[in-house]
């Protein structure tokens, strides 16, 4: 199975229509990857589906970069 | 009041994916019907529709747009892009505050809604509705997206009056321009309802033809054995522009929009008024609005959906309004070819009228086999083959569930 980082990257490429090379740990969803408020909600939902977890809203607000997402998901998914 | 002309056209229809292909389809008398490919229709009473053929949205829109747009918005955008290019408008040279988008859809994003509800029902009850569900589904987003693409900051909204939606959109766009409120409006309509709920819902009303064994000929307005309409999908866009604005930039002028009418049957949710009162009045109003007389009309593109009641009621209205002049005109229902595009019907049929004016022909009512004894055989219903005719004035009718009627008159442009 691919790593969490790879699975996260695949979702971002698919949903935001960006190139894989742009999906770096520092990349901000809104500032660098062109996501708007609806895209960020959708990304969180896709992470929830992919990893079969529930991300509370207050946690979701802190997930602003690719790195944040991977870190958060690695801690949640055992 | 100011004069309003058509300076750009775009079409995406079951008989042709752009304006030129649509024109060729209309001339050739092509049937747009096919067995449904969008879903498994095996258990449906009607297993066919007029779907788009070989249409690939990604050839026109980027991946992100395709994902964010319901199909009805995709069809609207693709035809708007064709019409805008056709118009030769230079966005740098127009006043964007005086440019608008008044578009139409009868239903909106039905497939988006269906899919989201199915996903929810298949889950464990946890709501995971997609944040794009509402903005994809709501029927006004076609106009929203088009205004965003071109930066038009004048009025933008969508009219919803079932199968009369595009007629009403054109009426209102016409008014905005002739009253001097806007210089140009992108108008038209789009529809994408060939879905499980779309076919199933219209089937439940017994509105659709069930001629599964001979679906190519199922849309047969005015034939004695017509048994309902054939659902179609796609869109059509017209650029309406104030005449002086168009002349100043040397625009190509297809035709002039000279009059509109709108009435209501005030009778029944879905059945037409048996005497066609609303239908007759709407044509009369449009003629008066245009400052024309019955004898000026060359061609009537009817609503003619191929339903037993509706076709007769409308023809009665045409005959009553026109008197003996009805024998001089051509009448046809292009739905025999395209199927019924609901909220987009008025748009593609307006385009058919404009093409008739520009190319001196009347598109046919195909699939005629048996005369209906209730129809006066002396009326030229342009059966089966296109006819050559110098069309100067064409009238397009659209009628919607709810008893909404709209009529629009196009005239060959003269200085």
Short mmCIF file of C-alpha atoms in Angstrom, two decimals:
data_model
loop_
_atom_site.label_atom_id
_atom_site.label_comp_id
_atom_site.label_asym_id
_atom_site.label_seq_id
_atom_site.Cartn_x
_atom_site.Cartn_y
_atom_site.Cartn_z
CA UNK A 1 0.00 0.00 0.00
CA UNK A 2 1.24 3.48 -0.79
CA UNK A 3 2.29 5.81 1.98
CA UNK A 4 -0.05 8.32 3.58
CA UNK A 5 1.84 11.14 1.86
CA UNK A 6 1.32 9.50 -1.51
CA UNK A 7 -2.38 8.96 -0.91
CA UNK A 8 -2.80 12.56 0.22
CA UNK A 9 -0.94 13.82 -2.83
CA UNK A 10 -3.12 11.76 -5.15
CA UNK A 11 -6.31 13.26 -3.69
CA UNK A 12 -4.97 16.80 -3.99
CA UNK A 13 -3.89 16.31 -7.60
CA UNK A 14 -7.27 14.85 -8.43
CA UNK A 15 -9.43 17.42 -6.66
CA UNK A 16 -7.49 20.61 -7.34
CA UNK A 17 -6.28 19.71 -10.82
CA UNK A 18 -2.71 20.65 -9.96
CA UNK A 19 0.52 19.02 -11.06
CA UNK A 20 2.03 16.44 -8.70
CA UNK A 21 5.25 18.44 -8.55
CA UNK A 22 3.41 21.36 -6.96
CA UNK A 23 2.22 19.22 -4.06
CA UNK A 24 5.12 19.90 -1.68
CA UNK A 25 4.88 19.72 2.14
CA UNK A 26 5.06 23.54 2.43
CA UNK A 27 2.39 24.16 -0.23
CA UNK A 28 -0.65 25.94 1.17
CA UNK A 29 -3.96 24.75 -0.25
CA UNK A 30 -5.34 28.26 -0.66
CA UNK A 31 -2.22 30.31 -1.33
CA UNK A 32 -0.24 27.93 -3.51
CA UNK A 33 -2.62 25.35 -4.92
CA UNK A 34 -5.51 27.61 -5.87
CA UNK A 35 -8.11 26.08 -3.56
CA UNK A 36 -11.10 28.14 -2.47
CA UNK A 37 -13.17 27.63 0.67
CA UNK A 38 -15.29 24.93 -0.94
CA UNK A 39 -12.25 23.04 -2.22
CA UNK A 40 -10.73 22.92 1.25
CA UNK A 41 -13.94 21.47 2.69
CA UNK A 42 -13.99 18.89 -0.07
CA UNK A 43 -10.36 17.95 0.54
CA UNK A 44 -11.04 17.31 4.22
CA UNK A 45 -14.01 15.15 3.27
CA UNK A 46 -11.92 13.18 0.83
CA UNK A 47 -9.26 12.61 3.51
CA UNK A 48 -12.00 11.37 5.82
CA UNK A 49 -13.26 8.94 3.20
CA UNK A 50 -9.83 7.73 2.13
CA UNK A 51 -8.64 7.08 5.67
CA UNK A 52 -12.01 6.21 7.18
CA UNK A 53 -11.76 8.75 9.98
CA UNK A 54 -13.71 11.77 11.11
CA UNK A 55 -11.86 15.10 11.26
CA UNK A 56 -13.52 17.56 13.68
CA UNK A 57 -14.05 21.08 12.30
CA UNK A 58 -11.65 22.68 14.78
CA UNK A 59 -8.88 20.29 13.62
CA UNK A 60 -9.78 20.80 9.97
CA UNK A 61 -9.24 24.54 10.31
CA UNK A 62 -5.60 23.92 11.22
CA UNK A 63 -4.91 21.80 8.15
CA UNK A 64 -3.74 24.46 5.76
CA UNK A 65 -0.78 22.91 3.98
CA UNK A 66 0.03 19.55 2.47
CA UNK A 67 2.48 18.95 5.33
CA UNK A 68 -0.19 19.69 7.95
CA UNK A 69 -2.49 17.16 6.34
CA UNK A 70 0.12 14.42 6.18
CA UNK A 71 1.23 15.04 9.76
CA UNK A 72 -2.31 15.03 11.08
CA UNK A 73 -3.28 11.91 9.17
CA UNK A 74 -0.13 10.02 10.16
CA UNK A 75 -0.95 10.69 13.81
CA UNK A 76 -4.58 9.57 13.40
CA UNK A 77 -4.15 6.54 11.17
CA UNK A 78 -2.39 3.71 12.85
CA UNK B 1 -37.13 51.87 -27.89
CA UNK B 2 -33.84 50.49 -29.15
CA UNK B 3 -33.55 47.73 -31.72
CA UNK B 4 -32.06 44.38 -30.77
CA UNK B 5 -30.12 42.09 -33.10
CA UNK B 6 -28.51 38.68 -32.83
CA UNK B 7 -24.75 38.82 -33.37
CA UNK B 8 -23.55 35.43 -32.20
CA UNK B 9 -24.85 31.86 -31.99
CA UNK B 10 -23.74 28.63 -30.36
CA UNK B 11 -25.41 25.23 -30.33
CA UNK B 12 -24.81 21.85 -28.71
CA UNK B 13 -27.63 19.51 -29.69
CA UNK B 14 -28.44 15.82 -30.13
CA UNK B 15 -28.17 16.33 -33.92
CA UNK B 16 -24.98 18.39 -33.98
CA UNK B 17 -22.35 19.56 -31.49
CA UNK B 18 -21.86 23.05 -32.89
CA UNK B 19 -23.77 25.61 -34.91
CA UNK B 20 -22.67 24.31 -38.31
CA UNK B 21 -23.39 20.68 -37.43
CA UNK B 22 -26.79 21.71 -36.05
CA UNK B 23 -27.60 23.53 -39.30
CA UNK B 24 -26.63 20.46 -41.32
CA UNK B 25 -28.73 18.23 -39.06
CA UNK B 26 -31.76 20.51 -39.46
CA UNK B 27 -31.38 20.57 -43.24
CA UNK B 28 -30.91 16.83 -43.52
CA UNK B 29 -33.78 15.96 -41.19
CA UNK B 30 -31.65 13.92 -38.78
CA UNK B 31 -33.18 12.01 -35.90
CA UNK B 32 -31.26 12.63 -32.68
CA UNK B 33 -32.74 9.66 -30.83
CA UNK B 34 -30.61 6.87 -29.40
CA UNK B 35 -30.81 4.15 -26.76
CA UNK B 36 -29.90 5.70 -23.41
CA UNK B 37 -26.21 5.47 -22.56
CA UNK B 38 -26.14 7.64 -19.42
CA UNK B 39 -27.56 4.91 -17.18
CA UNK B 40 -28.98 1.41 -17.36
CA UNK B 41 -32.54 1.99 -18.56
CA UNK B 42 -33.51 -1.67 -18.89
CA UNK B 43 -36.36 -1.44 -16.41
CA UNK B 44 -37.63 1.94 -17.60
CA UNK B 45 -40.72 2.24 -19.77
CA UNK B 46 -38.73 4.52 -22.05
CA UNK B 47 -35.25 3.30 -22.92
CA UNK B 48 -34.23 6.00 -25.38
CA UNK B 49 -33.64 9.73 -25.49
CA UNK B 50 -31.93 12.33 -27.64
CA UNK B 51 -28.50 12.41 -26.01
CA UNK B 52 -25.49 14.39 -27.19
CA UNK B 53 -23.22 12.32 -29.42
CA UNK B 54 -19.44 12.07 -28.84
CA UNK B 55 -19.37 15.17 -26.67
CA UNK B 56 -16.21 15.58 -24.59
CA UNK B 57 -16.39 18.46 -22.14
CA UNK B 58 -12.64 18.32 -21.48
CA UNK B 59 -12.03 19.53 -25.03
CA UNK B 60 -13.55 22.88 -23.96
CA UNK B 61 -13.11 23.23 -20.20
CA UNK B 62 -10.27 22.46 -17.83
CA UNK B 63 -10.49 19.53 -15.46
CA UNK B 64 -11.32 21.70 -12.48
CA UNK B 65 -14.24 23.34 -14.29
CA UNK B 66 -15.59 20.00 -15.45
CA UNK B 67 -15.56 18.79 -11.84
CA UNK B 68 -17.28 21.90 -10.49
CA UNK B 69 -19.97 22.20 -13.17
CA UNK B 70 -23.08 20.10 -13.51
CA UNK B 71 -23.63 19.02 -17.11
CA UNK B 72 -26.27 21.68 -17.64
CA UNK B 73 -23.67 24.35 -16.83
CA UNK B 74 -21.13 22.64 -19.07
CA UNK B 75 -23.56 22.72 -22.00
CA UNK B 76 -24.35 26.38 -21.30
CA UNK B 77 -20.68 27.33 -21.12
CA UNK B 78 -19.64 25.45 -24.24
CA UNK B 79 -22.36 27.08 -26.34
CA UNK B 80 -21.69 30.49 -24.79
CA UNK B 81 -18.02 30.13 -25.77
CA UNK B 82 -19.02 29.29 -29.35
CA UNK B 83 -21.46 32.21 -29.53
CA UNK B 84 -18.98 34.68 -28.02
CA UNK B 85 -16.28 33.65 -30.46
CA UNK B 86 -18.79 33.83 -33.31
CA UNK B 87 -19.79 37.36 -32.26
CA UNK B 88 -16.26 38.68 -32.52
CA UNK B 89 -16.81 40.75 -29.36
CA UNK B 90 -13.65 42.26 -27.92
CA UNK B 91 -13.93 42.27 -24.12
CA UNK B 92 -11.44 45.15 -23.96
CA UNK B 93 -13.71 47.36 -25.99
CA UNK B 94 -17.11 46.86 -24.38
CA UNK B 95 -18.60 48.29 -21.20
CA UNK B 96 -18.72 45.22 -18.98
CA UNK B 97 -21.16 46.92 -16.59
CA UNK B 98 -23.66 47.03 -19.43
CA UNK B 99 -23.23 43.38 -20.45
CA UNK B 100 -25.27 40.60 -18.85
CA UNK B 101 -26.25 36.94 -18.90
CA UNK B 102 -29.92 35.94 -18.83
CA UNK B 103 -30.05 32.22 -19.26
CA UNK B 104 -32.53 29.37 -18.82
CA UNK B 105 -32.89 25.91 -17.38
CA UNK B 106 -36.08 24.06 -16.62
CA UNK B 107 -34.61 21.76 -13.99
CA UNK B 108 -30.98 22.52 -13.14
CA UNK B 109 -28.45 19.96 -11.92
CA UNK B 110 -30.59 16.87 -11.60
CA UNK B 111 -27.77 14.31 -11.94
CA UNK B 112 -25.72 16.05 -9.24
CA UNK B 113 -28.63 15.90 -6.82
CA UNK B 114 -29.38 12.28 -7.68
CA UNK B 115 -25.81 11.16 -7.15
CA UNK B 116 -25.42 12.91 -3.81
CA UNK B 117 -28.65 11.43 -2.48
CA UNK B 118 -27.69 7.97 -3.71
CA UNK B 119 -24.29 8.26 -1.98
CA UNK B 120 -25.93 9.34 1.25
CA UNK B 121 -28.46 6.51 1.14
CA UNK B 122 -25.69 3.98 0.47
CA UNK B 123 -23.72 5.14 3.51
CA UNK B 124 -24.22 4.65 7.26
CA UNK B 125 -26.27 7.81 7.71
CA UNK B 126 -23.27 10.11 8.24
CA UNK B 127 -23.87 13.11 6.00
CA UNK B 128 -20.95 13.52 3.61
CA UNK B 129 -22.57 15.82 1.11
CA UNK B 130 -20.07 17.37 -1.25
CA UNK B 131 -19.58 21.10 -0.70
CA UNK B 132 -20.09 21.57 -4.43
CA UNK B 133 -23.47 19.84 -4.45
CA UNK B 134 -25.60 22.97 -3.99
CA UNK B 135 -23.62 25.32 -6.25
CA UNK B 136 -23.47 22.62 -8.95
CA UNK B 137 -27.14 21.81 -8.74
CA UNK B 138 -28.91 25.16 -8.47
CA UNK B 139 -30.38 26.14 -11.81
CA UNK B 140 -28.88 29.64 -11.92
CA UNK B 141 -25.21 28.63 -11.94
CA UNK B 142 -25.00 28.45 -15.73
CA UNK B 143 -25.54 32.21 -15.82
CA UNK B 144 -23.20 32.67 -12.87
CA UNK B 145 -20.35 30.78 -14.53
CA UNK B 146 -20.78 32.57 -17.87
CA UNK B 147 -20.77 35.99 -16.20
CA UNK B 148 -17.58 35.04 -14.33
CA UNK B 149 -15.86 33.79 -17.48
CA UNK B 150 -16.43 37.01 -19.40
CA UNK B 151 -16.45 39.45 -16.49
CA UNK B 152 -19.94 40.69 -17.38
CA UNK B 153 -21.10 42.80 -14.47
CA UNK B 154 -24.60 43.66 -15.65
CA UNK B 155 -27.65 41.53 -14.77
CA UNK B 156 -27.18 37.77 -14.60
CA UNK B 157 -29.81 35.23 -13.62
CA UNK B 158 -31.73 32.23 -14.88
CA UNK B 159 -35.39 32.00 -15.77
CA UNK B 160 -37.23 28.83 -14.72
CA UNK B 161 -40.55 28.13 -16.42
CA UNK B 162 -40.16 24.48 -17.42
CA UNK B 163 -40.16 24.12 -21.19
CA UNK B 164 -40.78 27.83 -21.71
CA UNK B 165 -37.65 28.84 -19.75
CA UNK B 166 -35.48 29.87 -22.69
CA UNK B 167 -38.36 31.76 -24.29
CA UNK B 168 -38.70 33.82 -21.14
CA UNK B 169 -34.93 34.35 -20.91
CA UNK B 170 -34.87 35.77 -24.44
CA UNK B 171 -37.91 37.94 -23.71
CA UNK B 172 -36.29 39.50 -20.69
CA UNK B 173 -32.91 39.91 -22.37
CA UNK B 174 -34.72 41.67 -25.23
CA UNK B 175 -36.37 44.05 -22.76
CA UNK B 176 -33.13 44.89 -20.95
CA UNK B 177 -31.55 45.94 -24.21
CA UNK B 178 -34.46 47.72 -25.85
CA UNK B 179 -35.08 49.72 -22.67
CA UNK B 180 -31.47 50.87 -22.81
CA UNK B 181 -30.38 49.12 -19.62
CA UNK B 182 -27.82 46.85 -21.28
CA UNK B 183 -25.78 46.87 -24.49
CA UNK B 184 -25.60 43.15 -24.85
CA UNK B 185 -26.84 40.00 -23.16
CA UNK B 186 -25.74 36.40 -23.50
CA UNK B 187 -29.01 34.48 -23.49
CA UNK B 188 -30.21 30.96 -24.22
CA UNK B 189 -30.81 27.79 -22.29
CA UNK B 190 -29.34 24.44 -21.37
CA UNK B 191 -30.66 21.20 -19.92
CA UNK B 192 -29.18 17.91 -18.76
CA UNK B 193 -32.08 15.81 -17.52
CA UNK B 194 -31.51 12.50 -19.27
CA UNK B 195 -31.02 10.85 -15.89
CA UNK B 196 -32.78 8.11 -13.95
CA UNK B 197 -35.04 10.57 -12.15
CA UNK B 198 -35.61 12.60 -15.31
CA UNK B 199 -36.74 9.66 -17.45
CA UNK B 200 -38.49 7.97 -14.53
CA UNK B 201 -40.31 11.13 -13.52
CA UNK B 202 -41.57 11.99 -17.00
CA UNK B 203 -42.45 8.32 -17.54
CA UNK B 204 -44.60 8.39 -14.43
CA UNK B 205 -46.51 11.31 -15.94
CA UNK B 206 -46.98 9.30 -19.15
CA UNK B 207 -45.39 12.24 -20.95
CA UNK B 208 -42.69 10.30 -22.83
CA UNK B 209 -42.95 8.19 -25.94
CA UNK B 210 -42.43 4.49 -25.21
CA UNK B 211 -41.75 3.46 -28.80
CA UNK B 212 -38.67 1.45 -27.79
CA UNK B 213 -38.81 -0.81 -30.85
CA UNK B 214 -38.58 2.14 -33.25
CA UNK B 215 -37.03 4.90 -31.19
CA UNK B 216 -35.55 6.81 -34.13
CA UNK B 217 -39.07 7.71 -35.25
CA UNK B 218 -40.56 8.12 -31.78
CA UNK B 219 -40.59 11.94 -31.82
CA UNK B 220 -43.36 12.41 -34.40
CA UNK B 221 -45.29 15.62 -33.84
CA UNK B 222 -48.64 15.77 -35.71
CA UNK B 223 -48.50 12.09 -36.67
CA UNK B 224 -51.70 10.22 -35.81
CA UNK B 225 -49.69 7.71 -33.77
CA UNK B 226 -47.61 10.13 -31.72
CA UNK B 227 -47.37 8.88 -28.16
CA UNK B 228 -45.39 11.41 -26.17
CA UNK B 229 -42.20 13.45 -26.29
CA UNK B 230 -38.59 12.27 -26.43
CA UNK B 231 -36.32 13.81 -23.83
CA UNK B 232 -33.31 15.66 -25.21
CA UNK B 233 -30.25 17.36 -23.73
CA UNK B 234 -27.85 20.13 -24.70
CA UNK B 235 -27.98 23.88 -25.04
CA UNK B 236 -28.11 26.91 -27.25
CA UNK B 237 -26.76 30.44 -26.83
CA UNK B 238 -27.62 33.70 -28.58
CA UNK B 239 -25.78 37.00 -28.26
CA UNK B 240 -28.38 39.77 -28.23
CA UNK B 241 -26.95 43.19 -28.90
CA UNK B 242 -28.29 46.70 -29.25
CA UNK B 243 -28.28 47.54 -32.97
CA UNK B 244 -26.12 50.69 -32.85
CA UNK B 245 -23.63 48.94 -30.56
CA UNK B 246 -23.39 46.10 -33.07
CA UNK B 247 -23.09 48.43 -36.08
CA UNK B 248 -20.39 50.52 -34.45
CA UNK B 249 -18.12 47.51 -34.13
CA UNK B 250 -19.00 46.17 -37.57
CA UNK B 251 -20.61 43.02 -36.20
CA UNK B 252 -22.14 40.30 -38.32
CA UNK B 253 -25.92 40.50 -37.85
CA UNK B 254 -27.88 37.26 -38.12
CA UNK B 255 -31.38 38.67 -37.61
CA UNK B 256 -33.41 41.08 -35.53
CA UNK B 257 -35.45 40.09 -32.50
CA UNK B 258 -38.58 42.15 -33.06
CA UNK B 259 -41.20 40.99 -30.58
CA UNK B 260 -42.03 38.82 -27.62
CA UNK B 261 -45.08 37.73 -25.72
CA UNK B 262 -45.76 35.93 -22.46
CA UNK B 263 -49.06 34.59 -21.15
CA UNK B 264 -50.38 31.90 -18.84
CA UNK B 265 -53.07 29.28 -19.37
CA UNK B 266 -54.18 29.57 -15.72
CA UNK B 267 -55.75 26.17 -16.23
CA UNK B 268 -53.82 23.02 -15.15
CA UNK B 269 -50.38 21.93 -13.87
CA UNK B 270 -49.47 19.97 -16.96
CA UNK B 271 -52.35 19.83 -19.45
CA UNK B 272 -52.58 22.56 -22.07
CA UNK B 273 -55.76 24.60 -22.25
CA UNK B 274 -57.97 22.58 -24.63
CA UNK B 275 -58.86 25.64 -26.69
CA UNK B 276 -55.27 26.87 -26.73
CA UNK B 277 -56.31 30.28 -25.37
CA UNK B 278 -52.97 31.07 -23.74
CA UNK B 279 -51.11 29.86 -26.82
CA UNK B 280 -53.13 32.02 -29.17
CA UNK B 281 -52.85 35.08 -26.99
CA UNK B 282 -49.10 34.75 -26.63
CA UNK B 283 -48.61 34.73 -30.40
CA UNK B 284 -50.99 37.68 -30.78
CA UNK B 285 -49.08 39.65 -28.12
CA UNK B 286 -45.75 38.91 -29.77
CA UNK B 287 -47.05 40.09 -33.16
CA UNK B 288 -48.41 43.28 -31.64
CA UNK B 289 -45.14 43.82 -29.80
CA UNK B 290 -43.27 43.42 -33.10
CA UNK B 291 -45.62 45.79 -34.91
CA UNK B 292 -46.35 43.03 -37.42
CA UNK B 293 -49.49 41.46 -38.78
CA UNK B 294 -50.46 37.85 -39.23
CA UNK B 295 -49.78 38.10 -42.98
CA UNK B 296 -46.12 38.95 -42.31
CA UNK B 297 -45.38 35.54 -40.79
CA UNK B 298 -43.57 33.03 -43.01
CA UNK B 299 -42.70 30.28 -40.56
CA UNK B 300 -43.90 29.09 -37.17
CA UNK B 301 -41.55 26.83 -35.22
CA UNK B 302 -44.08 25.23 -32.91
CA UNK B 303 -43.64 23.91 -29.43
CA UNK B 304 -45.00 20.65 -30.98
CA UNK B 305 -43.68 18.10 -28.52
CA UNK B 306 -45.36 15.03 -30.07
CA UNK B 307 -47.94 14.62 -27.33
CA UNK B 308 -51.53 13.75 -28.26
CA UNK B 309 -53.16 16.80 -26.61
CA UNK B 310 -50.51 19.49 -26.87
CA UNK B 311 -49.90 19.29 -30.60
CA UNK B 312 -53.58 19.72 -31.44
CA UNK B 313 -54.18 22.56 -28.97
CA UNK B 314 -51.26 24.55 -30.36
CA UNK B 315 -52.22 24.02 -34.01
CA UNK B 316 -55.78 25.09 -33.23
CA UNK B 317 -54.37 28.27 -31.74
CA UNK B 318 -52.16 28.94 -34.77
CA UNK B 319 -55.08 28.36 -37.12
CA UNK B 320 -57.46 30.51 -35.15
CA UNK B 321 -54.98 33.36 -34.97
CA UNK B 322 -53.90 33.21 -38.60
CA UNK B 323 -57.19 32.53 -40.32
CA UNK B 324 -56.62 31.75 -44.00
CA UNK B 325 -53.02 32.93 -43.85
CA UNK B 326 -52.26 29.65 -42.06
CA UNK B 327 -52.29 28.00 -45.51
CA UNK B 328 -49.51 30.31 -46.75
CA UNK B 329 -47.02 29.67 -43.99
CA UNK B 330 -44.70 26.83 -43.10
CA UNK B 331 -45.12 25.18 -39.73
CA UNK B 332 -42.66 22.68 -38.29
CA UNK B 333 -41.60 21.10 -35.05
CA UNK B 334 -37.84 20.62 -34.92
CA UNK B 335 -38.37 18.53 -31.77
CA UNK B 336 -39.04 15.71 -34.23
CA UNK B 337 -35.26 15.78 -34.75
CA UNK B 338 -33.73 17.10 -31.54
CA UNK B 339 -36.16 15.71 -29.00
CA UNK B 340 -37.42 17.98 -26.28
CA UNK B 341 -34.66 19.93 -24.54
CA UNK B 342 -37.07 21.33 -21.91
CA UNK B 343 -35.63 24.61 -20.66
CA UNK B 344 -33.23 24.77 -23.59
CA UNK B 345 -35.88 24.08 -26.24
CA UNK B 346 -36.70 27.73 -26.79
CA UNK B 347 -33.00 28.50 -27.36
CA UNK B 348 -32.22 25.85 -29.96
CA UNK B 349 -35.55 26.50 -31.67
CA UNK B 350 -34.88 30.24 -31.81
CA UNK B 351 -31.58 29.34 -33.44
CA UNK B 352 -33.45 27.10 -35.91
CA UNK B 353 -35.64 30.11 -36.81
CA UNK B 354 -32.60 32.35 -37.27
CA UNK B 355 -30.87 29.73 -39.43
CA UNK B 356 -34.06 29.41 -41.49
CA UNK B 357 -33.95 33.18 -42.09
CA UNK B 358 -30.26 33.13 -42.98
CA UNK B 359 -30.26 30.04 -45.16
CA UNK B 360 -33.67 30.30 -46.84
CA UNK B 361 -35.08 27.01 -45.74
CA UNK B 362 -37.62 25.59 -43.32
CA UNK B 363 -36.40 22.69 -41.19
CA UNK B 364 -38.75 19.72 -41.36
CA UNK B 365 -41.08 17.87 -39.03
CA UNK B 366 -39.61 14.42 -39.56
CA UNK B 367 -41.18 11.04 -38.76
CA UNK B 368 -44.51 11.68 -40.38
CA UNK B 369 -46.25 8.47 -41.40
CA UNK B 370 -49.95 8.77 -40.69
CA UNK B 371 -52.21 11.80 -41.08
CA UNK B 372 -54.15 12.77 -37.97
CA UNK B 373 -57.81 13.32 -38.93
CA UNK B 374 -57.97 16.11 -36.37
CA UNK B 375 -55.37 18.16 -38.26
CA UNK B 376 -56.30 20.27 -41.29
CA UNK B 377 -54.33 18.64 -44.14
CA UNK B 378 -54.03 21.98 -45.92
CA UNK B 379 -51.60 23.28 -43.30
CA UNK B 380 -48.02 22.87 -44.53
CA UNK B 381 -46.37 21.09 -41.60
CA UNK B 382 -43.12 20.65 -43.57
CA UNK B 383 -43.30 16.91 -43.23
CA UNK B 384 -40.19 14.77 -43.54
CA UNK B 385 -38.04 17.02 -45.74
CA UNK B 386 -36.72 20.55 -45.36
CA UNK B 387 -38.33 23.01 -47.77
CA UNK B 388 -36.76 25.95 -49.55
CA UNK B 389 -38.36 29.22 -48.62
CA UNK B 390 -37.35 32.86 -48.38
CA UNK B 391 -38.09 33.22 -44.66
CA UNK B 392 -38.30 36.86 -43.56
CA UNK B 393 -40.26 36.49 -40.32
CA UNK B 394 -40.25 33.44 -38.04
CA UNK B 395 -42.12 32.90 -34.81
CA UNK B 396 -41.03 30.44 -32.13
CA UNK B 397 -43.43 29.15 -29.48
CA UNK B 398 -42.50 27.61 -26.15
CA UNK B 399 -44.97 26.36 -23.55
CA UNK B 400 -44.13 25.00 -20.11
CA UNK B 401 -45.73 22.83 -17.45
CA UNK B 402 -47.50 25.25 -15.16
CA UNK B 403 -49.27 26.85 -18.11
CA UNK B 404 -46.41 29.22 -19.00
CA UNK B 405 -46.40 30.42 -22.61
CA UNK B 406 -43.82 32.45 -24.46
CA UNK B 407 -43.46 33.48 -28.10
CA UNK B 408 -40.54 35.17 -29.81
CA UNK B 409 -40.40 36.68 -33.30
CA UNK B 410 -37.26 36.98 -35.42
CA UNK B 411 -37.03 39.00 -38.61
CA UNK B 412 -34.46 39.21 -41.37
CA UNK B 413 -32.31 42.24 -40.61
CA UNK B 414 -32.93 45.35 -42.70
CA UNK B 415 -31.32 48.74 -42.13
#
